[in-house]
Coordinates of C-alpha atoms and ligand atoms in Angstrom, one line a residue:
Chain A
X1 CA 6.0 12.4 -8.3
X2 CA 8.4 9.5 -8.5
X3 CA 11.8 9.6 -7.0
X4 CA 14.2 6.7 -7.3
X5 CA 17.4 7.0 -5.3
X6 CA 20.4 4.7 -5.9
X7 CA 18.2 1.7 -6.3
X8 CA 19.7 -1.8 -6.9
X9 CA 18.0 -5.1 -7.4
X10 CA 19.9 -8.3 -7.3
X11 CA 18.5 -11.8 -8.1
X12 CA 21.2 -13.9 -6.4
X13 CA 24.4 -12.8 -7.9
X14 CA 22.8 -11.3 -10.9
X15 CA 22.3 -7.5 -10.8
X16 CA 19.1 -6.7 -12.7
X17 CA 18.9 -3.1 -11.7
X18 CA 22.2 -1.4 -11.0
X19 CA 22.2 1.7 -8.8
X20 CA 19.7 3.8 -10.7
X21 CA 18.4 7.2 -9.8
X22 CA 15.5 8.9 -11.5
X23 CA 13.0 11.7 -11.0
X24 CA 9.6 11.9 -12.7
X25 CA 7.7 15.1 -12.4
X26 CA 4.0 15.4 -11.7
X27 CA 2.0 15.4 -14.9
X28 CA 4.9 14.0 -17.0
X29 CA 4.5 11.3 -19.7
X30 CA 7.7 9.4 -18.9
X31 CA 9.0 6.8 -21.3
X32 CA 11.3 4.2 -19.7
X33 CA 13.1 2.6 -22.6
X34 CA 15.6 -0.2 -23.0
X35 CA 16.2 -3.5 -24.8
X36 CA 14.7 -6.7 -23.5
X37 CA 16.1 -7.7 -20.2
X38 CA 17.4 -4.2 -19.4
X39 CA 15.6 -4.1 -16.1
X40 CA 12.4 -2.1 -16.9
X41 CA 9.9 -4.5 -15.5
X42 CA 12.0 -5.1 -12.4
X43 CA 12.1 -1.4 -11.8
X44 CA 8.3 -1.1 -12.2
X45 CA 7.8 -4.0 -9.8
X46 CA 9.9 -2.2 -7.2
X47 CA 7.9 1.0 -7.8
X48 CA 4.6 -0.8 -7.3
X49 CA 5.5 -2.6 -4.0
X50 CA 5.6 -6.0 -5.6
X51 CA 9.4 -6.4 -5.1
X52 CA 11.7 -5.1 -2.5
X53 CA 14.9 -3.4 -3.8
X54 CA 18.2 -4.9 -2.5
X55 CA 19.3 -1.3 -1.7
X56 CA 18.2 2.3 -2.3
X57 CA 15.1 4.3 -1.7
X58 CA 11.9 5.0 -3.7
X59 CA 9.3 7.7 -3.1
X60 CA 6.0 7.8 -4.9
X61 CA 3.6 10.6 -4.4
X62 CA 5.6 11.5 -1.3
X63 CA 5.3 8.0 0.2
X64 CA 8.4 5.8 1.0
X65 CA 7.4 2.8 -1.1
X66 CA 9.1 0.2 1.2
X67 CA 8.0 1.7 4.5
X68 CA 4.5 2.7 3.5
X69 CA 3.4 0.2 0.9
X70 CA -0.3 0.6 1.7
X71 CA -0.3 4.4 1.3
X72 CA 1.7 4.0 -1.9
X73 CA -0.8 1.6 -3.4
X74 CA -3.5 4.3 -3.2
X75 CA -1.5 6.5 -5.5
X76 CA -0.9 4.4 -8.6
X77 CA -2.5 2.1 -11.2
X78 CA -0.7 -0.4 -13.4
X79 CA -1.1 -2.4 -16.6
X80 CA 1.3 -5.3 -16.2
X81 CA 3.5 -6.6 -19.0
X82 CA 2.5 -10.2 -18.1
X83 CA -1.0 -11.6 -17.9
X84 CA -2.9 -10.9 -14.6
X85 CA -6.5 -11.7 -15.4
X86 CA -8.7 -14.3 -13.9
X87 CA -9.4 -16.7 -16.7
X88 CA -12.3 -18.4 -14.8
X89 CA -14.2 -15.1 -14.7
X90 CA -15.9 -13.2 -17.5
X91 CA -14.5 -10.0 -18.9
X92 CA -17.1 -7.9 -17.0
X93 CA -16.4 -9.7 -13.8
X94 CA -12.7 -9.0 -14.1
X95 CA -13.5 -5.3 -14.5
X96 CA -16.0 -5.4 -11.7
X97 CA -13.6 -7.1 -9.3
X98 CA -11.0 -4.4 -10.0
X99 CA -13.6 -1.6 -9.5
X100 CA -14.7 -3.0 -6.1
X101 CA -11.2 -3.7 -5.0
X102 CA -10.3 0.0 -5.7
X103 CA -13.5 1.2 -3.9
X104 CA -15.0 2.8 -7.0
X105 CA -18.7 3.6 -6.4
X106 CA -21.2 1.6 -8.4
X107 CA -22.7 4.3 -10.5
X108 CA -19.2 5.4 -11.5
X109 CA -17.9 2.0 -12.4
X110 CA -20.9 0.8 -14.3
X111 CA -20.5 3.8 -16.6
X112 CA -16.7 3.5 -16.9
X113 CA -16.6 -0.2 -17.5
X114 CA -19.1 0.3 -20.4
X115 CA -17.0 3.1 -21.8
X116 CA -13.7 1.2 -21.5
X117 CA -15.1 -2.0 -22.9
X118 CA -16.2 0.0 -25.9
X119 CA -12.8 1.6 -26.2
X120 CA -11.1 -1.8 -26.4
X121 CA -13.9 -3.2 -28.5
X122 CA -14.9 -6.0 -26.2
X123 CA -18.5 -4.9 -25.4
X124 CA -20.0 -7.8 -27.3
X125 CA -17.8 -10.3 -25.4
X126 CA -18.2 -8.8 -21.9
X127 CA -20.0 -11.9 -20.6
X128 CA -17.6 -14.4 -22.1
X129 CA -15.0 -16.2 -19.9
X130 CA -11.6 -14.7 -20.3
X131 CA -10.2 -18.2 -20.9
X132 CA -12.0 -18.2 -24.3
X133 CA -10.2 -15.0 -25.4
X134 CA -7.3 -14.6 -27.8
X135 CA -4.1 -13.1 -26.7
X136 CA -4.9 -9.7 -28.2
X137 CA -8.3 -9.7 -26.6
X138 CA -6.8 -10.5 -23.2
X139 CA -4.3 -7.7 -23.6
X140 CA -7.1 -5.2 -24.4
X141 CA -9.1 -6.3 -21.4
X142 CA -6.0 -6.0 -19.3
X143 CA -5.5 -2.4 -20.4
X144 CA -9.2 -1.5 -20.0
X145 CA -9.0 -2.8 -16.4
X146 CA -5.9 -0.8 -15.7
X147 CA -7.6 2.4 -16.8
X148 CA -10.7 1.8 -14.6
X149 CA -9.6 3.9 -11.7
X150 CA -7.9 7.2 -12.2
X151 CA -4.7 7.2 -10.0
X152 CA -2.0 9.8 -9.6
X153 CA 0.5 7.7 -11.4
X154 CA -0.3 5.2 -14.1
X155 CA 2.3 2.5 -15.0
X156 CA 2.0 1.0 -18.4
X157 CA 4.5 -1.9 -18.9
X158 CA 4.6 -2.5 -22.7
X159 CA 0.9 -1.9 -22.9
X160 CA 0.4 -2.0 -26.6
X161 CA 2.5 -5.1 -27.3
X162 CA 0.8 -7.2 -29.9
X163 CA -2.0 -4.8 -30.6
X164 CA -3.1 -3.4 -34.0
X165 CA -2.4 0.3 -34.8
X166 CA -6.1 1.3 -34.4
X167 CA -6.4 -0.1 -30.9
X168 CA -3.1 1.4 -30.0
X169 CA -4.3 4.7 -31.2
X170 CA -7.6 4.5 -29.2
X171 CA -5.7 3.5 -26.0
X172 CA -3.1 6.2 -26.3
X173 CA -5.7 8.9 -26.9
X174 CA -7.5 7.8 -23.8
X175 CA -4.2 7.8 -21.8
X176 CA -3.3 11.2 -23.2
X177 CA -6.7 12.6 -22.1
X178 CA -6.2 11.2 -18.6
X179 CA -2.8 12.9 -18.5
X180 CA -4.1 16.2 -19.8
X181 CA -7.5 16.4 -18.0
X182 CA -6.7 14.7 -14.7
X183 CA -3.0 15.4 -14.6
X184 CA -2.3 11.7 -14.2
X185 CA 1.5 11.1 -14.4
X186 CA 2.2 8.4 -16.9
X187 CA 5.2 6.0 -16.6
X188 CA 5.4 3.7 -19.6
X189 CA 7.7 1.3 -21.4
X190 CA 7.4 0.3 -25.0
X191 CA 9.4 -0.9 -28.0
X192 CA 7.4 1.3 -30.4
X193 CA 9.5 4.4 -30.7
X194 CA 6.8 6.3 -32.6
X195 CA 4.7 6.1 -29.5
X196 CA 7.5 7.7 -27.6
X197 CA 7.8 10.5 -30.1
X198 CA 4.0 11.0 -30.3
X199 CA 3.0 10.8 -26.7
X200 CA 6.2 10.9 -24.5
X201 CA 7.8 13.9 -22.9
X202 CA 10.7 12.8 -20.8
X203 CA 12.8 9.7 -21.5
X204 CA 15.2 7.5 -19.6
X205 CA 17.1 4.8 -21.4
X206 CA 18.2 1.8 -19.3
X207 CA 20.5 -1.0 -20.5
X208 CA 22.0 -3.8 -18.4
X209 CA 20.4 -2.4 -15.4
X210 CA 22.0 1.0 -15.7
X211 CA 20.5 4.3 -16.8
X212 CA 22.6 5.4 -19.8
X213 CA 20.7 8.5 -20.8
X214 CA 17.8 10.7 -19.7
X215 CA 16.2 13.9 -20.7
X216 CA 13.4 15.3 -22.9
X217 CA 12.9 13.9 -26.3
X218 CA 14.6 16.8 -27.9
X219 CA 17.6 16.6 -25.6
X220 CA 18.0 12.9 -26.3
X221 CA 17.9 13.4 -30.0
X222 CA 20.4 16.2 -29.7
X223 CA 22.8 14.3 -27.5
X224 CA 22.7 11.3 -29.8
X225 CA 22.9 13.5 -32.8
X226 CA 20.0 11.7 -34.5
X227 CA 16.8 12.8 -36.1
X228 CA 14.6 10.2 -34.5
X229 CA 14.3 8.5 -31.1
X230 CA 14.5 5.2 -32.8
X231 CA 18.0 6.0 -34.2
X232 CA 19.0 7.5 -30.8
X233 CA 17.9 4.4 -29.0
X234 CA 19.8 2.1 -31.3
X235 CA 22.9 4.3 -31.2
X236 CA 22.8 4.5 -27.4
X237 CA 22.0 0.9 -26.6
X238 CA 24.0 -0.6 -29.4
X239 CA 27.0 1.3 -28.0
X240 CA 28.6 -1.5 -26.0
X241 CA 28.6 -4.0 -28.9
X242 CA 30.1 -1.4 -31.2
X243 CA 32.7 -0.5 -28.6
X244 CA 33.8 -4.0 -28.3
X245 CA 33.8 -4.6 -32.0
X246 CA 35.5 -1.5 -33.2
X247 CA 37.7 -0.3 -30.4
X248 CA 35.8 2.9 -29.9
X249 CA 37.7 4.7 -27.1
X250 CA 35.9 5.6 -23.9
X251 CA 36.6 9.3 -24.6
X252 CA 35.1 9.2 -28.0
X253 CA 32.0 7.6 -26.5
X254 CA 31.8 10.3 -23.9
X255 CA 32.1 13.0 -26.5
X256 CA 29.5 11.2 -28.6
X257 CA 27.1 11.1 -25.7
X258 CA 27.7 14.8 -25.2
X259 CA 28.8 14.5 -21.6
Chain B
X1 CA -14.7 -5.3 4.1
X2 CA -15.3 -4.9 0.4
X3 CA -12.0 -6.6 -0.3
X4 CA -13.0 -9.6 1.7
X5 CA -16.4 -9.7 0.1
X6 CA -15.2 -9.5 -3.5
X7 CA -12.5 -12.1 -2.9
X8 CA -15.0 -14.4 -1.3
X9 CA -17.5 -13.9 -4.1
X10 CA -14.8 -14.7 -6.6
X11 CA -13.9 -18.0 -4.9
X12 CA -17.6 -19.0 -4.7
X13 CA -18.1 -18.3 -8.4
X14 CA -15.0 -20.3 -9.3
X15 CA -16.3 -23.2 -7.1
X16 CA -19.8 -23.2 -8.6
X17 CA -18.4 -23.2 -12.1
X18 CA -16.3 -26.2 -11.5
X19 CA -19.0 -28.7 -11.0
X20 CA -16.8 -31.7 -11.9
X21 CA -14.5 -31.1 -9.0
X22 CA -17.5 -30.6 -6.7
X23 CA -18.8 -34.0 -7.5
X24 CA -15.2 -35.5 -7.5
X25 CA -14.6 -34.2 -4.0
X26 CA -17.7 -36.1 -2.8
X27 CA -16.3 -39.4 -4.1
X28 CA -13.7 -40.0 -1.5
X29 CA -15.9 -39.5 1.6
X30 CA -18.5 -41.8 0.0
X31 CA -15.9 -44.5 -0.4
X32 CA -14.7 -44.0 3.1
X33 CA -18.2 -44.2 4.5
X34 CA -18.9 -47.4 2.7
X35 CA -15.6 -49.1 3.2
X36 CA -14.9 -48.1 6.8
X37 CA -18.4 -47.5 7.9
X38 CA -19.8 -50.8 6.8
X39 CA -16.6 -52.8 6.6
X40 CA -15.4 -52.0 10.2
X41 CA -18.9 -51.8 11.7
X42 CA -19.0 -55.4 13.0
X43 CA -15.4 -55.2 14.5
X44 CA -16.3 -51.9 16.2
X45 CA -19.5 -53.3 17.6
X46 CA -17.8 -56.5 18.8
X47 CA -15.2 -54.3 20.7
X48 CA -18.2 -52.8 22.6
X49 CA -17.8 -49.4 21.0
X50 CA -21.3 -49.2 19.6
X51 CA -22.3 -48.1 16.1
X52 CA -19.3 -47.3 13.9
X53 CA -21.3 -45.2 11.4
X54 CA -22.4 -43.1 14.3
X55 CA -18.7 -42.7 15.3
X56 CA -17.1 -42.2 11.9
X57 CA -19.7 -39.8 10.4
X58 CA -18.2 -36.6 12.0
X59 CA -14.7 -37.9 11.1
X60 CA -15.6 -38.2 7.4
X61 CA -17.2 -34.8 7.4
X62 CA -14.1 -33.4 8.9
X63 CA -11.9 -35.2 6.4
X64 CA -13.8 -33.6 3.5
X65 CA -13.4 -30.2 5.0
X66 CA -9.7 -30.7 5.6
X67 CA -8.9 -31.8 2.1
X68 CA -11.2 -29.2 0.4
X69 CA -10.0 -26.3 2.5
X70 CA -6.3 -27.0 2.1
X71 CA -6.9 -27.5 -1.6
X72 CA -8.8 -24.3 -2.2
X73 CA -6.1 -22.6 -0.1
X74 CA -3.7 -23.5 -2.7
X75 CA -5.6 -21.5 -5.3
X76 CA -3.1 -18.9 -4.1
X77 CA -0.5 -20.9 -6.0
X78 CA -2.5 -20.7 -9.2
X79 CA -3.1 -17.0 -8.7
X80 CA 0.7 -16.6 -8.5
X81 CA 1.3 -18.6 -11.6
X82 CA -1.4 -17.0 -13.7
X83 CA -0.4 -13.6 -12.5
X84 CA -3.7 -12.7 -10.8
X85 CA -2.1 -12.3 -7.4
X86 CA -0.3 -9.3 -8.8
X87 CA -3.6 -7.6 -9.5
X88 CA -4.7 -8.0 -5.9
X89 CA -1.3 -7.2 -4.4
X90 CA -1.0 -3.8 -6.0
X91 CA -4.6 -2.8 -5.0
X92 CA -5.0 -0.3 -2.2
X93 CA -6.0 -3.0 0.3
X94 CA -4.0 -4.6 3.1
X95 CA -2.4 -8.0 2.8
X96 CA -4.4 -9.0 5.9
X97 CA -7.7 -8.3 4.1
X98 CA -6.5 -10.4 1.1
X99 CA -5.5 -13.2 3.4
X100 CA -8.9 -13.1 5.2
X101 CA -10.8 -13.0 1.9
X102 CA -8.9 -16.0 0.6
X103 CA -9.3 -17.9 3.8
X104 CA -13.0 -17.2 4.2
X105 CA -13.6 -18.0 0.5
X106 CA -11.8 -21.3 0.8
X107 CA -13.6 -22.0 4.1
X108 CA -17.0 -21.4 2.6
X109 CA -16.4 -23.8 -0.2
X110 CA -15.1 -26.4 2.2
X111 CA -18.0 -25.9 4.6
X112 CA -20.5 -26.4 1.7
X113 CA -18.7 -29.7 0.9
X114 CA -18.8 -30.7 4.5
X115 CA -22.6 -30.1 4.7
X116 CA -23.1 -32.1 1.5
X117 CA -21.2 -35.0 3.1
X118 CA -23.3 -34.6 6.2
X119 CA -26.4 -35.4 4.0
X120 CA -24.5 -38.3 2.5
X121 CA -23.9 -39.7 6.0
X122 CA -27.6 -39.4 6.6
X123 CA -28.2 -41.5 3.5
X124 CA -26.0 -44.3 4.8
X125 CA -27.6 -44.4 8.2
X126 CA -26.0 -41.8 10.3
X127 CA -28.5 -40.2 12.8
X128 CA -27.7 -37.0 14.7
X129 CA -28.7 -37.6 18.3
X130 CA -30.3 -34.2 18.8
X131 CA -31.6 -31.6 16.3
X132 CA -31.0 -28.8 18.9
X133 CA -27.3 -29.5 18.7
X134 CA -27.1 -29.1 14.9
X135 CA -26.1 -25.4 15.1
X136 CA -23.2 -26.3 17.4
X137 CA -22.1 -29.0 14.9
X138 CA -22.2 -26.3 12.3
X139 CA -20.0 -24.1 14.4
X140 CA -17.3 -26.8 14.7
X141 CA -17.7 -27.5 11.0
X142 CA -17.1 -23.9 10.1
X143 CA -14.2 -23.6 12.6
X144 CA -12.5 -26.6 11.0
X145 CA -13.0 -25.1 7.5
X146 CA -11.6 -21.7 8.5
X147 CA -8.7 -23.2 10.3
X148 CA -7.5 -25.4 7.5
X149 CA -8.2 -22.8 4.8
X150 CA -5.9 -20.5 6.8
X151 CA -3.3 -23.4 6.9
X152 CA -3.7 -24.0 3.2
X153 CA -3.2 -20.3 2.4
X154 CA -0.2 -20.1 4.7
X155 CA 1.4 -23.1 3.0
X156 CA 0.6 -21.9 -0.5
X157 CA 2.1 -18.5 0.2
X158 CA 5.5 -20.3 0.5
X159 CA 5.2 -22.4 -2.7
X160 CA 6.1 -21.2 -6.2
X161 CA 4.3 -23.9 -8.1
X162 CA 2.2 -27.0 -7.6
X163 CA 5.3 -29.3 -7.7
X164 CA 5.6 -29.2 -4.0
X165 CA 2.0 -30.0 -3.5
X166 CA 2.1 -33.8 -3.3
X167 CA 4.7 -33.4 -0.6
X168 CA 2.2 -31.3 1.4
X169 CA -0.6 -33.9 0.8
X170 CA 1.6 -36.8 2.0
X171 CA 3.4 -35.1 4.9
X172 CA 0.8 -32.6 6.1
X173 CA -2.8 -33.5 5.1
X174 CA -2.7 -37.3 5.3
X175 CA -1.0 -37.4 8.7
X176 CA -3.4 -34.8 10.0
X177 CA -6.3 -37.0 8.9
X178 CA -5.1 -40.5 9.7
X179 CA -3.4 -39.5 13.0
X180 CA -6.5 -37.8 14.4
X181 CA -9.5 -39.1 16.2
X182 CA -11.5 -39.2 12.9
X183 CA -11.3 -42.9 12.4
X184 CA -10.7 -44.3 15.9
X185 CA -11.3 -43.4 19.5
X186 CA -8.4 -41.7 21.4
X187 CA -8.9 -43.8 24.5
X188 CA -6.6 -46.7 24.9
X189 CA -4.3 -45.8 22.0
X190 CA -0.6 -46.8 22.1
X191 CA 1.2 -43.9 23.9
X192 CA 2.9 -42.2 21.0
X193 CA -0.2 -42.4 18.7
X194 CA -2.3 -41.2 21.6
X195 CA 0.1 -38.2 22.1
X196 CA 0.1 -37.3 18.4
X197 CA -3.7 -37.4 18.1
X198 CA -3.9 -35.3 21.2
X199 CA -1.8 -32.5 19.7
X200 CA -3.5 -32.7 16.3
X201 CA -6.0 -29.8 16.0
X202 CA -8.2 -31.9 13.7
X203 CA -8.9 -34.3 16.6
X204 CA -10.6 -31.4 18.5
X205 CA -12.6 -30.4 15.5
X206 CA -13.8 -34.0 15.0
X207 CA -14.4 -34.4 18.7
X208 CA -16.4 -31.3 18.9
X209 CA -18.6 -32.3 16.0
X210 CA -19.0 -35.8 17.5
X211 CA -20.1 -34.2 20.7
X212 CA -22.8 -32.1 18.9
X213 CA -23.8 -34.8 16.4
X214 CA -23.4 -38.1 18.2
X215 CA -23.5 -37.0 21.8
X216 CA -20.2 -38.5 22.8
X217 CA -16.8 -36.9 23.1
X218 CA -13.3 -37.5 24.4
X219 CA -12.4 -33.8 25.1
X220 CA -14.6 -31.2 26.7
X221 CA -16.4 -29.3 23.9
X222 CA -15.1 -26.1 25.4
X223 CA -11.5 -27.3 25.2
X224 CA -12.1 -28.2 21.6
X225 CA -13.4 -24.8 20.9
X226 CA -10.4 -23.2 22.6
X227 CA -7.9 -25.4 20.8
X228 CA -9.4 -24.8 17.4
X229 CA -9.5 -21.0 18.0
X230 CA -5.9 -20.9 19.2
X231 CA -4.7 -22.9 16.2
X232 CA -6.7 -20.6 13.9
X233 CA -5.1 -17.5 15.3
X234 CA -1.7 -19.1 15.0
X235 CA -2.4 -20.1 11.4
X236 CA -3.5 -16.5 10.5
X237 CA -0.4 -15.1 12.1
X238 CA 1.8 -17.4 10.1
X239 CA -0.2 -16.7 7.0
X240 CA 0.1 -12.9 7.3
X241 CA 3.8 -13.2 7.9
X242 CA 4.2 -15.3 4.8
X243 CA 1.9 -13.0 2.8
X244 CA 3.9 -9.9 3.6
X245 CA 7.1 -11.7 2.4
X246 CA 5.7 -12.7 -1.0
X247 CA 7.7 -11.1 -3.8
X248 CA 6.2 -11.2 -7.3
Ligands
ADP1 N1 12.6 -13.5 -10.7 C1 13.8 -13.3 -11.4 N2 14.8 -14.1 -11.1 C2 16.0 -14.0 -11.7 N3 16.2 -13.1 -12.7 C3 15.2 -12.3 -13.1 C4 13.9 -12.4 -12.4 N4 13.1 -11.5 -13.0 C5 13.9 -10.9 -14.0 N5 15.1 -11.4 -14.0 C6 16.2 -10.9 -14.9 O1 16.4 -9.6 -14.7 C7 16.7 -8.9 -15.9 C8 15.8 -7.7 -16.1 O2 14.5 -8.3 -16.4 P1 13.3 -7.3 -16.7 O3 13.2 -6.3 -15.6 O4 12.1 -8.2 -16.8 O5 13.7 -6.7 -18.1 P2 12.8 -5.8 -19.1 O6 11.5 -5.6 -18.5 O7 13.6 -4.5 -19.3 O8 12.8 -6.6 -20.4 C9 16.6 -10.0 -17.0 O9 17.9 -10.4 -17.3 C10 15.8 -11.1 -16.4 O10 16.2 -12.3 -16.9
MG2 MG1 9.7 -6.0 -19.2

């Protein structure tokens, strides 16, 4: 469903994404993990036609993302990490804008908006201007809007950041249902490793713009020799610091990574 | 079409909700009408050019449209900064539709302001010479609004934040207004100034409106129509080129 081939993104001299290659199968729930600044959001921006790679090729649902951006955009939906709401509109208007932009028919969107606003518990504030919302409320609205149309691939860039466990649970159940019932491929990033264990299937870990590990949850745990993804993540991404601090030899590292 | 429609509606909603800026935008034309219209009237009449209010009315309407449309065009910059542009840019719609939606939204807002100023000119003594010609005046008014909204959007597509905006005001919008036929007749100008006003598209917009509203014009109304349309196509072409290059 998603194919990334030798993709590099440079901002001036700085290489944010360094020659990565990835495959995400149709119907997968793919967790794209990495510490802050690893290059996750940059990768997602390239996948969603917002940013052109410096080099490499990307295919999404069979479309070459750079050459056929319009076709590509028909295949995905996204919840951005950063705010992207219109503060001068009401919550409902933001949802409606999205629905019309995506060509959802009126009887479908009226129903869905209602359901999604209930899901994120914003029904009673639907006619308030977004500028009067708290950070958490904006986040919830942002997610509800992202779930409004049912694409083939759904990108979720740290969707649950700053949300309470109940809301996170609601949202994830909805996403899981989308994945199971409509075979929507999910590509998400998060810092909550329990979300990965609970909902994720395949994982890639990126650090300093490079993919350092990929596989299923079990494979990653096995390779890292840890019981949890959290420990595996720390072990793998903490690697470089330890290597510098304690003279870990390259071969030890390779053995430790099981390669 | 639905894209253009929803972007257009959005811009109108935002405009209607910002009543303060609506009133504020009418302040400047009012001052111009009073200061220039009444202040320069005797000089203008003594020079044998007739009624200055009659002359400057269309110029002030054009000024309002120019400033408003370029300014609403720059809402693109806000959309970039507040992240909303990402939401429209990942949607399954073409960049051209987004560009047109933004341009027409800005143009509608500017045209409304222009029409309000037309009523203000009536209040200070301006009289259209023929009611039959009013639709033609409206056509020029709309053309000016669409043209400069397109220019505003094309400029805004290049800017990352509002910091560059005063520069645009001083080096693009002010010259466009002051070096046009809005405030003075093109006939008998010093050579260079005459040349500049002749290549300034706003001159043709003002002249066309003057033809329709006051019954006098320097250029042929057809020429004005042609020049405005040509500049509009050029502005949209530049705009779409800039839009396609935006990286978020
Ligand atoms: N527009 C930009 N210009 C320069 N550097 C950027 C830009 N956007 C992101 N970066 C840098 O690229 C790196 C990767 O950022 P990002 O993809 O946002 O990381 P993540 O989402 O994994 O936290 C960071 O070091 C960040 O500072
Ligand atoms: Mg990020």
